[in-house]
mmCIF file of C-alpha atoms in Angstrom:
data_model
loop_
_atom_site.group_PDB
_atom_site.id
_atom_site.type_symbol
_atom_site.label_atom_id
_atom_site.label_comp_id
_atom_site.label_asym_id
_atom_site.label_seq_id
_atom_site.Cartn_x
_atom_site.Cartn_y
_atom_site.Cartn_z
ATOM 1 C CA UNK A 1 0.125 29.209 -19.784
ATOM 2 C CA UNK A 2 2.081 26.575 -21.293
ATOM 3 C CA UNK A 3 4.229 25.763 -18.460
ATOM 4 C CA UNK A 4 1.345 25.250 -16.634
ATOM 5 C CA UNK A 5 -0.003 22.931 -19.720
ATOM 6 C CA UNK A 6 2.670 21.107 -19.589
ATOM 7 C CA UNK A 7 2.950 20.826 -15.462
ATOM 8 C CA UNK A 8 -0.249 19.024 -16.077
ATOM 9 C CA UNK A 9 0.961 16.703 -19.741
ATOM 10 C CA UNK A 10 4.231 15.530 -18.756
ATOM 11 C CA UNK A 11 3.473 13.254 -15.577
ATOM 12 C CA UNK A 12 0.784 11.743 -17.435
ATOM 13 C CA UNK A 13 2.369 11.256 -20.342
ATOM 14 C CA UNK A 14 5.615 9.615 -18.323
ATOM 15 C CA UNK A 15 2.773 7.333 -16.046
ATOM 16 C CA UNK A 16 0.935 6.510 -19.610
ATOM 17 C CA UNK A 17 4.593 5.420 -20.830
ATOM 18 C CA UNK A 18 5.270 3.783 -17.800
ATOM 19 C CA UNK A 19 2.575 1.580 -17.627
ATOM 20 C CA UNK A 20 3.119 0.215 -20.813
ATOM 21 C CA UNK A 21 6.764 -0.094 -20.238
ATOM 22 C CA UNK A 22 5.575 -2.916 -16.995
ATOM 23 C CA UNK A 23 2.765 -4.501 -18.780
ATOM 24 C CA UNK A 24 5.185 -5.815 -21.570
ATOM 25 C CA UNK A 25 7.279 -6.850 -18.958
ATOM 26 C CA UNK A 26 4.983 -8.820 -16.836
ATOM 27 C CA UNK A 27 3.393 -10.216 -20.126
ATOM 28 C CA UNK A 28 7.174 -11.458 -20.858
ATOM 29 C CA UNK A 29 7.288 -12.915 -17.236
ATOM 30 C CA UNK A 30 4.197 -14.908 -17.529
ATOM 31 C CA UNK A 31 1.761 -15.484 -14.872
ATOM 32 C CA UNK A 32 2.878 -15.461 -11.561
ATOM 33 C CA UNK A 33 1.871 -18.009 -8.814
ATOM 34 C CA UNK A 34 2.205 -18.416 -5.201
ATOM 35 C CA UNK A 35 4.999 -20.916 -3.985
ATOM 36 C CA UNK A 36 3.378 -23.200 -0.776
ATOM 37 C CA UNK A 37 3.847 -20.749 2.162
ATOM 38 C CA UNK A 38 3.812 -21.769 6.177
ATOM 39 C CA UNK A 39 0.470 -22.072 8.046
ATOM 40 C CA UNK A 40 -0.285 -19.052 9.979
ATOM 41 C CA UNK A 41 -2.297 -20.550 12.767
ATOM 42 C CA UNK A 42 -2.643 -18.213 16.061
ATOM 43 C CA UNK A 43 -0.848 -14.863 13.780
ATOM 44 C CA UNK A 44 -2.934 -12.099 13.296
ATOM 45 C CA UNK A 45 -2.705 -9.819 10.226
ATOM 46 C CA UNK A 46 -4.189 -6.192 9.044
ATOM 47 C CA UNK A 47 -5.316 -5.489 5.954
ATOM 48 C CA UNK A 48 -6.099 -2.165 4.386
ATOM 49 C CA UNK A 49 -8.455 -2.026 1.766
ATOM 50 C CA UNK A 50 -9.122 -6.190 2.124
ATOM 51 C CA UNK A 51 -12.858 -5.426 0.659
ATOM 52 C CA UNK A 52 -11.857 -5.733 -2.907
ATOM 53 C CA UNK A 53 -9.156 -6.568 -5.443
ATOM 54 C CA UNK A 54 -5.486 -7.330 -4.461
ATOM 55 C CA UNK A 55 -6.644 -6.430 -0.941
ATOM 56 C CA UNK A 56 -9.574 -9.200 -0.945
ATOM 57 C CA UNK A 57 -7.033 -11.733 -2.093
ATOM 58 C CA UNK A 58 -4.532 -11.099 0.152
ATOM 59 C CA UNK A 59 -6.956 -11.505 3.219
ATOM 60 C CA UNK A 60 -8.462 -14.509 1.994
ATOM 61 C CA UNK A 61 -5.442 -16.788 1.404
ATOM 62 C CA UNK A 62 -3.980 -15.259 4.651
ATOM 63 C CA UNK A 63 -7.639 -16.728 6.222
ATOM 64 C CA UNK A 64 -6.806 -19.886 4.583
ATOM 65 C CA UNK A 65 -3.664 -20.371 5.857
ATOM 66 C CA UNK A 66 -5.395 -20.173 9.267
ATOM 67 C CA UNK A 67 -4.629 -16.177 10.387
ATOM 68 C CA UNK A 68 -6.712 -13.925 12.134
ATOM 69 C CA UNK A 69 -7.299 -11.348 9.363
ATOM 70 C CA UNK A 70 -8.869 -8.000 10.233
ATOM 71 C CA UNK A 71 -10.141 -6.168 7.184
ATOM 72 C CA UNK A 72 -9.827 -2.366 7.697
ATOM 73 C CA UNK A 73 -11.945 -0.296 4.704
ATOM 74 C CA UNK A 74 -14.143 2.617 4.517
ATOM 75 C CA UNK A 75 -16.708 0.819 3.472
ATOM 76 C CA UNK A 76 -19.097 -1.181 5.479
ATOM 77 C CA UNK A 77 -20.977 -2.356 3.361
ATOM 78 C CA UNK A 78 -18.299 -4.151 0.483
ATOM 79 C CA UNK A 79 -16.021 -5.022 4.001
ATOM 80 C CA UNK A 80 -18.917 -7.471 5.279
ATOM 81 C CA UNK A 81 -19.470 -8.467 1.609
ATOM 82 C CA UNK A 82 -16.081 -9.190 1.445
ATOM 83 C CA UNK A 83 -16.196 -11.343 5.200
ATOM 84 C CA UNK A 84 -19.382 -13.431 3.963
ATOM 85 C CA UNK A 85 -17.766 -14.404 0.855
ATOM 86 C CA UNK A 86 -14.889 -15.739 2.634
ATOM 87 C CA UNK A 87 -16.490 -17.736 5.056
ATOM 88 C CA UNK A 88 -18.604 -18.920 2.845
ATOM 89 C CA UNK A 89 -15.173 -20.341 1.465
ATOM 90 C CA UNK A 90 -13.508 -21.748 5.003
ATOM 91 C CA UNK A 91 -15.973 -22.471 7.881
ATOM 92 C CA UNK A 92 -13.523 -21.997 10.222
ATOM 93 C CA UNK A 93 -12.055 -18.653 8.889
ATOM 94 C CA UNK A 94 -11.274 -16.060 11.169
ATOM 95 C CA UNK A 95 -12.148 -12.591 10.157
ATOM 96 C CA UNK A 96 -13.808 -9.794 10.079
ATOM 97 C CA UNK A 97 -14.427 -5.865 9.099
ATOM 98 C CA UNK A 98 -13.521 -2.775 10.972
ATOM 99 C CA UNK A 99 -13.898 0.659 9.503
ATOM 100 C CA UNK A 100 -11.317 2.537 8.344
ATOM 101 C CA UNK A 101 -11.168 5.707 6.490
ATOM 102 C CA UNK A 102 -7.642 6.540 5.542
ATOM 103 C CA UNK A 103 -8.860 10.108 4.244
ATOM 104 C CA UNK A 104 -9.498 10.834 8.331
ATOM 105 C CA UNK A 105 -7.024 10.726 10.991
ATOM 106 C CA UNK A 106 -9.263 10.360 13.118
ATOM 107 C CA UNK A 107 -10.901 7.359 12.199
ATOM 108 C CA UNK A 108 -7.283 5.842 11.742
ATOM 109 C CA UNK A 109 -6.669 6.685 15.317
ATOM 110 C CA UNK A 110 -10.091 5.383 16.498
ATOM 111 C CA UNK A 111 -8.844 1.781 14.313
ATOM 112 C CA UNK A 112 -6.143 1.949 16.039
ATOM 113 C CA UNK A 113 -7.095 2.391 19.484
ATOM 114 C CA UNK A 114 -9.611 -0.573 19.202
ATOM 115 C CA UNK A 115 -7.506 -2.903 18.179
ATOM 116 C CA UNK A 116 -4.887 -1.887 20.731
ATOM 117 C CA UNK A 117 -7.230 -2.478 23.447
ATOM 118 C CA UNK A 118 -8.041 -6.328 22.623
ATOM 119 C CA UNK A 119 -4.481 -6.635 23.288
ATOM 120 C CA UNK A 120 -4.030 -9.360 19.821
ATOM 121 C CA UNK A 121 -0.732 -9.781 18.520
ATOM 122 C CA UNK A 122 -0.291 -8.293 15.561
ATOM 123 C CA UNK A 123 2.153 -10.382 13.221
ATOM 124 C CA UNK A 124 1.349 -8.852 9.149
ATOM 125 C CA UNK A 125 0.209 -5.494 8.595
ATOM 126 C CA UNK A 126 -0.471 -4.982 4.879
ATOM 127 C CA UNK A 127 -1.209 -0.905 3.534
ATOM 128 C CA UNK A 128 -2.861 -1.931 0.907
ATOM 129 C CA UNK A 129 -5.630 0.921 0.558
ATOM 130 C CA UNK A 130 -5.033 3.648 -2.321
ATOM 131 C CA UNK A 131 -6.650 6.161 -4.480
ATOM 132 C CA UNK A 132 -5.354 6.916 -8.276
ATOM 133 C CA UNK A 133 -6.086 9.442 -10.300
ATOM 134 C CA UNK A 134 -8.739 11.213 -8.185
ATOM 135 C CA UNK A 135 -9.864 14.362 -9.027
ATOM 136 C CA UNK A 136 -7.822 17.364 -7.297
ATOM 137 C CA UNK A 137 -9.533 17.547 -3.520
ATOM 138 C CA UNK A 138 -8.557 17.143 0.572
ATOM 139 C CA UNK A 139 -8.750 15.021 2.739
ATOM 140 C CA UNK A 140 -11.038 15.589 5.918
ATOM 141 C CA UNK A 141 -7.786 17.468 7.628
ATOM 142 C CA UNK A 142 -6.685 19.106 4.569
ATOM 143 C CA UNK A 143 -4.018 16.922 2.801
ATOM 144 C CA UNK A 144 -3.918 16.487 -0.653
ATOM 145 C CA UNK A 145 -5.676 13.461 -1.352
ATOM 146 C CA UNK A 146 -3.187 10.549 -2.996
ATOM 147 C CA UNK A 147 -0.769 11.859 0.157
ATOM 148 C CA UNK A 148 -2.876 11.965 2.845
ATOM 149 C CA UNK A 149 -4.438 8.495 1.713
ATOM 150 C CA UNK A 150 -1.954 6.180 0.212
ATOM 151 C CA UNK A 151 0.516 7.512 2.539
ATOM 152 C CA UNK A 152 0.125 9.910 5.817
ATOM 153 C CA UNK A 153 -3.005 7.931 6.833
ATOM 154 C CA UNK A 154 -0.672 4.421 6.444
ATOM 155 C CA UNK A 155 2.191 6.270 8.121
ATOM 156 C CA UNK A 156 0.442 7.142 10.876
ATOM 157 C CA UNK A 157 -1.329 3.649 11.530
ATOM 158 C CA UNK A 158 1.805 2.018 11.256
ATOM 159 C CA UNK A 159 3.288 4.351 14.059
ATOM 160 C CA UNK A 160 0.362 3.465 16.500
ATOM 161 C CA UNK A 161 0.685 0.089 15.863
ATOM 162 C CA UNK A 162 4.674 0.121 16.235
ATOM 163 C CA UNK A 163 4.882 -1.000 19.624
ATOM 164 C CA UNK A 164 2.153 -4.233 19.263
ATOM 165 C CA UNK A 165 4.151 -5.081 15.970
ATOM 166 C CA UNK A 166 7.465 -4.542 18.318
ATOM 167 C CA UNK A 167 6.081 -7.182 20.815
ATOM 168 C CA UNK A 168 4.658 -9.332 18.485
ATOM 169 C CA UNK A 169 7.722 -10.119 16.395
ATOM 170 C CA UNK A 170 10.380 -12.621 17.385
ATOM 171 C CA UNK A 171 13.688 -13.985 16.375
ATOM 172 C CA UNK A 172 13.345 -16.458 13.459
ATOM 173 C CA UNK A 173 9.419 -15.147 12.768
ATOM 174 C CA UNK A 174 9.457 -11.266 12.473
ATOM 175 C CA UNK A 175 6.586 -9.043 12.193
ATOM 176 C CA UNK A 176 6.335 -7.599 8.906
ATOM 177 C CA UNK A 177 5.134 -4.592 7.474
ATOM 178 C CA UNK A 178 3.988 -4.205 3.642
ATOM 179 C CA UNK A 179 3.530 -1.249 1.723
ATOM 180 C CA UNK A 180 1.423 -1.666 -1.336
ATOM 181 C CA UNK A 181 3.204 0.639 -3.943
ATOM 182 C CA UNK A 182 4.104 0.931 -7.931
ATOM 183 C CA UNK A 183 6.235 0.740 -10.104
ATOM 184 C CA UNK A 184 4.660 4.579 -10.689
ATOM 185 C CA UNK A 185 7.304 6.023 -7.329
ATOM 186 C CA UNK A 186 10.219 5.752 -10.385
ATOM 187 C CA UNK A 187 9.151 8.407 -12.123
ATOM 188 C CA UNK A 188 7.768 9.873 -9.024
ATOM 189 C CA UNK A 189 9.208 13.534 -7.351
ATOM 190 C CA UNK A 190 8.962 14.621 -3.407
ATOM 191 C CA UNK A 191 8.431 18.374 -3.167
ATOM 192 C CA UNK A 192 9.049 18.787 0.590
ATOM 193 C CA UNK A 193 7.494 22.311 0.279
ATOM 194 C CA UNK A 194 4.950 21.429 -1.422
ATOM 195 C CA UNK A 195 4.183 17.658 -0.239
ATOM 196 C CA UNK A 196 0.071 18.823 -0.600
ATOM 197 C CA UNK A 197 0.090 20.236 -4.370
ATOM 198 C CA UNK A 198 -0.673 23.044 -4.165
ATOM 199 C CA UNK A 199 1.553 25.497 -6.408
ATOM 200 C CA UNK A 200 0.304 23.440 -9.224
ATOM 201 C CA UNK A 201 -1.883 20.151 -9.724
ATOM 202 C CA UNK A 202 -1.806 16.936 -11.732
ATOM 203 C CA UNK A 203 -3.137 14.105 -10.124
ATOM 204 C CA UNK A 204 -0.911 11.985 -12.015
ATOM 205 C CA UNK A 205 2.271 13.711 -10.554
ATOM 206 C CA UNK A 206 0.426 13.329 -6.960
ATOM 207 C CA UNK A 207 0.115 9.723 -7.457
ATOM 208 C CA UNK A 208 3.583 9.417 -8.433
ATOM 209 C CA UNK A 209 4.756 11.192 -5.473
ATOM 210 C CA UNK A 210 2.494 9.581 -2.887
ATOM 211 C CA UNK A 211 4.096 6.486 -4.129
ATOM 212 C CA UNK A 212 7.911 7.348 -3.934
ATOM 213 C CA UNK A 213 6.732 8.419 -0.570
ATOM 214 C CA UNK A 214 5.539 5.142 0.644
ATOM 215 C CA UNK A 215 8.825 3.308 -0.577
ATOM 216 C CA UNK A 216 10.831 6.457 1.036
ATOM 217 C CA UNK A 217 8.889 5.018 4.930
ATOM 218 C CA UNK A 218 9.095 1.588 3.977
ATOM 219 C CA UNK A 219 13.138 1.575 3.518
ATOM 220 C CA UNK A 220 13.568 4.007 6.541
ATOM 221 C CA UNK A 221 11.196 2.222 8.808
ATOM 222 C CA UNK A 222 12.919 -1.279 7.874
ATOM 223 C CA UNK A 223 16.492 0.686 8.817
ATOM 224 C CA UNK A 224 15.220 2.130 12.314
ATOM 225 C CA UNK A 225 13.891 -1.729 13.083
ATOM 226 C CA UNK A 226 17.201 -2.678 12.131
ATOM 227 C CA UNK A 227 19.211 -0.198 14.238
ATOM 228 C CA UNK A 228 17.025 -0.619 17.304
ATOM 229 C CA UNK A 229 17.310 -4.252 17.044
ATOM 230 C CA UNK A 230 13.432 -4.922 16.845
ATOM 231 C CA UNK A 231 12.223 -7.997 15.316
ATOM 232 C CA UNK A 232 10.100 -6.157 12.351
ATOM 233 C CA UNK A 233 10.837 -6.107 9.120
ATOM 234 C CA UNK A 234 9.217 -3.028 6.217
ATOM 235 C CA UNK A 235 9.058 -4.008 2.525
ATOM 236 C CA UNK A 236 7.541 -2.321 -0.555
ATOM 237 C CA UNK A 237 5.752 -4.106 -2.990
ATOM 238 C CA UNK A 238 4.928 -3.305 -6.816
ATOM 239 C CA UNK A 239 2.066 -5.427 -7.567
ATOM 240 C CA UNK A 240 2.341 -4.783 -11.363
ATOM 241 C CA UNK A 241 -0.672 -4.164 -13.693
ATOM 242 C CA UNK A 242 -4.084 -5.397 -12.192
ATOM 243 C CA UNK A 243 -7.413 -5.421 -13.204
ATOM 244 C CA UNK A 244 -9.189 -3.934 -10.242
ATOM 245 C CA UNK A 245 -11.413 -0.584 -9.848
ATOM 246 C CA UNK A 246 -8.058 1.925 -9.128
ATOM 247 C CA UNK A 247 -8.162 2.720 -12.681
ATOM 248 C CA UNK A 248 -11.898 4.195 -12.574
ATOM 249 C CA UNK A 249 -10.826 7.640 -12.137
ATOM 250 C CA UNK A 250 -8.717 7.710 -15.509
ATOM 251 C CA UNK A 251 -10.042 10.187 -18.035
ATOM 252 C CA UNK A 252 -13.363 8.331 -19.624
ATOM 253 C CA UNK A 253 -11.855 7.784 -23.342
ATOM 254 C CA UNK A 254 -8.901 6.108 -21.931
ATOM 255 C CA UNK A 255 -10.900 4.267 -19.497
ATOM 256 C CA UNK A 256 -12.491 2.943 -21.627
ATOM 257 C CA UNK A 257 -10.086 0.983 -23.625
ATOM 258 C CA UNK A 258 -8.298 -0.032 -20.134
ATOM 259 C CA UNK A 259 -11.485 -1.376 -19.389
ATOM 260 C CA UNK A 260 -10.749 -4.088 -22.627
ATOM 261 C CA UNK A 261 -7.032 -4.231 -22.180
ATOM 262 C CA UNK A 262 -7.408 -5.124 -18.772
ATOM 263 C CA UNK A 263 -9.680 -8.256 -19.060
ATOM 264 C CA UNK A 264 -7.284 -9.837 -21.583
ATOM 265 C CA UNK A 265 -3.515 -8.446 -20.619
ATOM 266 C CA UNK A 266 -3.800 -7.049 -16.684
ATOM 267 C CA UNK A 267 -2.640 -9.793 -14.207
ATOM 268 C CA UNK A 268 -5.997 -11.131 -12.344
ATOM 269 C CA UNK A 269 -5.902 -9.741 -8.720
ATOM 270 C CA UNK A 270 -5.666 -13.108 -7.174
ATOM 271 C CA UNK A 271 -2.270 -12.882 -9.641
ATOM 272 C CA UNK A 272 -1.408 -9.385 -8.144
ATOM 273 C CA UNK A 273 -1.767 -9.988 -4.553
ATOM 274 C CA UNK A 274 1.123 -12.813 -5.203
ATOM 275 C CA UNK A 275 3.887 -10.845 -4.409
ATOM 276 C CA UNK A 276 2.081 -9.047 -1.266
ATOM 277 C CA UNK A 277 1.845 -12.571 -0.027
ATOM 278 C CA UNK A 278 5.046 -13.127 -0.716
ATOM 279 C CA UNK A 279 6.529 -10.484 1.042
ATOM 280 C CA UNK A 280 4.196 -11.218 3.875
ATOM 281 C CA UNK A 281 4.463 -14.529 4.516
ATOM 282 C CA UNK A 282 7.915 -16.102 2.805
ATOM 283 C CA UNK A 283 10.048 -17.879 5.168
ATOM 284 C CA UNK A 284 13.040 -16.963 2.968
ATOM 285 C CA UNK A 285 12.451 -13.239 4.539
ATOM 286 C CA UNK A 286 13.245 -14.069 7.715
ATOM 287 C CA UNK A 287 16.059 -11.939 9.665
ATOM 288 C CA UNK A 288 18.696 -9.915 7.010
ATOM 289 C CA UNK A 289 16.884 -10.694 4.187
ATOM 290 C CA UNK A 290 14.094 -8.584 4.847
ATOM 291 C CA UNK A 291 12.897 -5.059 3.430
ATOM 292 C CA UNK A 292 13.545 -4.175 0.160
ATOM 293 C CA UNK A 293 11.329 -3.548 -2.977
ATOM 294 C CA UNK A 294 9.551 -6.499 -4.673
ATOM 295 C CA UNK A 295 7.706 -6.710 -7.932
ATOM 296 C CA UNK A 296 7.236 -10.266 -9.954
ATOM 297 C CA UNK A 297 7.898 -12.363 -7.150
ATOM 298 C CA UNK A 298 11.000 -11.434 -6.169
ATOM 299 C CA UNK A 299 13.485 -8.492 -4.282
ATOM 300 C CA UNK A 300 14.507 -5.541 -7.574
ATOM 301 C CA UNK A 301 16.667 -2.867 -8.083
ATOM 302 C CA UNK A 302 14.621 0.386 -7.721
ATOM 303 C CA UNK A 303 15.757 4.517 -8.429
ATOM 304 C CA UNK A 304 18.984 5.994 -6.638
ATOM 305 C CA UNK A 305 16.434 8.503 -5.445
ATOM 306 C CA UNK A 306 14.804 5.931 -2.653
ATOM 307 C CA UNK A 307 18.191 5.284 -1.269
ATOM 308 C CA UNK A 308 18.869 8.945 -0.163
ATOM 309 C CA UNK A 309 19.015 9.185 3.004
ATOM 310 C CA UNK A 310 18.861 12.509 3.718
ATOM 311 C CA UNK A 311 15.039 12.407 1.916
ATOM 312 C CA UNK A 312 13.988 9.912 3.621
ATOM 313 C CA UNK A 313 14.682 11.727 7.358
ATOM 314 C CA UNK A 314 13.547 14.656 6.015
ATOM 315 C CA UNK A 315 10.191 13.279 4.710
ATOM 316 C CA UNK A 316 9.928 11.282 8.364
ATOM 317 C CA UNK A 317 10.471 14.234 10.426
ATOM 318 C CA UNK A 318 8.032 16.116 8.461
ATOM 319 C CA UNK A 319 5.584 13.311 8.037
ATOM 320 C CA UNK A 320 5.883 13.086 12.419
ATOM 321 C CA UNK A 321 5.366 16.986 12.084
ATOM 322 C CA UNK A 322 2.623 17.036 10.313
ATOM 323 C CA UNK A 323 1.039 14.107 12.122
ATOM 324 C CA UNK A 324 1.895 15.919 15.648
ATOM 325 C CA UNK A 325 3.380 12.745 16.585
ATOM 326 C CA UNK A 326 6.970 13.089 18.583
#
């Protein structure tokens, strides 16, 4: 009984701890703000969850700088919100609103598929989408849900979308794939047995893990690139404490008062998609200096644990497995 308590107490208590841990350090850092970036006239760039928050943010001033931005969410409704808003902004924007549920492989495969057959280029591709905190549940093909969401379902629209991001990227202006993680993969543990949760539950130790996993693909994906000498580039990005809607699912006390903190300490998500940019769109990037982990503007240091190599294969292979890719 109290193992199991404390299966449950510890990862929250370590996120809780965490969190605070970052939003002292950001507040010490100040506000962060975009440095001029290069027009992207005739590019073309996905972005996950681009109905709301960082996501929103990171489509629009990619539709300012003159991209093609496709906006890929599971919900119709907010994604052609989110379109109308932005051309209300720029009357010669570019952009528009496909669904996308990452919770159904399927519907990632159906994404896919159309946008493959427009035959576009496909220069950015940000995985921005996530779920926090969500009560315990599965995903439409049975994964646990932070997993199959903020990770298999990116994983495996990145891997259909290889080859176009292959042919799209060139020398001296690479493709570039983004990973929207946290700072939350530090504390976070892969249980390749268990990658679904189901010996024991906390969704607090599932988000932590379905972040370590993303930054796990993003390094490994950035090193096959490499190897195979293919002009794309993989980063992950931490985009620090932002006032969006992932906190909604925290327990309702605690909610709450994040509701109040966050309105007068959280960066702004305009603030928070900074770095996503960054890592999207900085010429500084370019070639060698890509990949990496980036939080407050610029390339850190992150845990021993995301360098192991052997992890990261292993979570590939199993990922393809799972996936019945080959």
């Amino acid at each position: 009984m109290m193992s199991a308590f404390w299966c449950h107490l510890l990862p929250a208590i370590k996120l809780y701890l965490l969190g605070l841990k970052v939003l002292l350090l950001q507040l010490l850092n100040g506000p962060l703000r975009l440095p001029v970036m290069p027009r992207q006239d005739g590019n073309v760039a996905i972005v996950t969850g681009g109905g709301r928050g960082i996501g929103y943010e990171v489509a629009r001033h990619l539709v300012r700088l003159g991209a093609h931005v496709i906006i890929g969410g599971r919900d119709e409704q907010e994604g052609l919100a989110a379109v109308r808003r932005i051309c209300e902004h720029y009357k010669e924007a570019k952009v528009e609103f496909k669904k996308l549920d990452l919770a159904s492989l399927q519907s990632v495969r159906q994404f896919a598929q159309s946008f493959r057959e427009r035959d576009l280029p496909l220069n950015i591709l940000v995985n921005n989408a996530g779920v926090m905190l969500v009560p315990e549940g599965r995903t439409e093909d049975g994964f646990e849900q932070h997993f199959g969401v903020n990770y298999l379902g990116h994983f495996l629209l990145t891997w259909l979308l290889l080859d176009t991001l292959k042919d799209s990227g060139k020398s001296g202006h690479v493709s570039r794939v983004v990973n929207v993680s946290s700072s939350a993969h530090c504390i976070g543990q892969i249980r390749l047995n268990d990658l679904n949760s189901r010996q024991s539950y906390s969704s607090h130790a599932a988000y932590c893990q379905s972040k370590l996993a993303q930054v796990l693909f993003s390094f490994h994906l950035h090193q096959e690139m490499q190897s195979g000498g293919f002009q794309v580039s993989s980063c992950a990005v931490d985009p620090g404490m932002v006032d969006t809607a992932l906190y909604r699912h925290l327990w309702t006390p605690l909610h709450l008062a994040q509701s109040v903190i966050a309105r007068l300490l959280f960066r702004t998500p305009e603030e928070g998609a900074t770095t996503v940019l960054s890592a999207a769109l900085s010429p500084a990037l370019e070639g060698d200096c890509g990949g990496g982990y980036w939080a407050n503007g610029c390339r850190e240091m992150t845990t021993p644990l995301t360098f192991d190599p052997q992890l990261q294969v292993s979570l590939w292979e199993i990922s393809l497995q799972l996936l019945n890719l080959h």
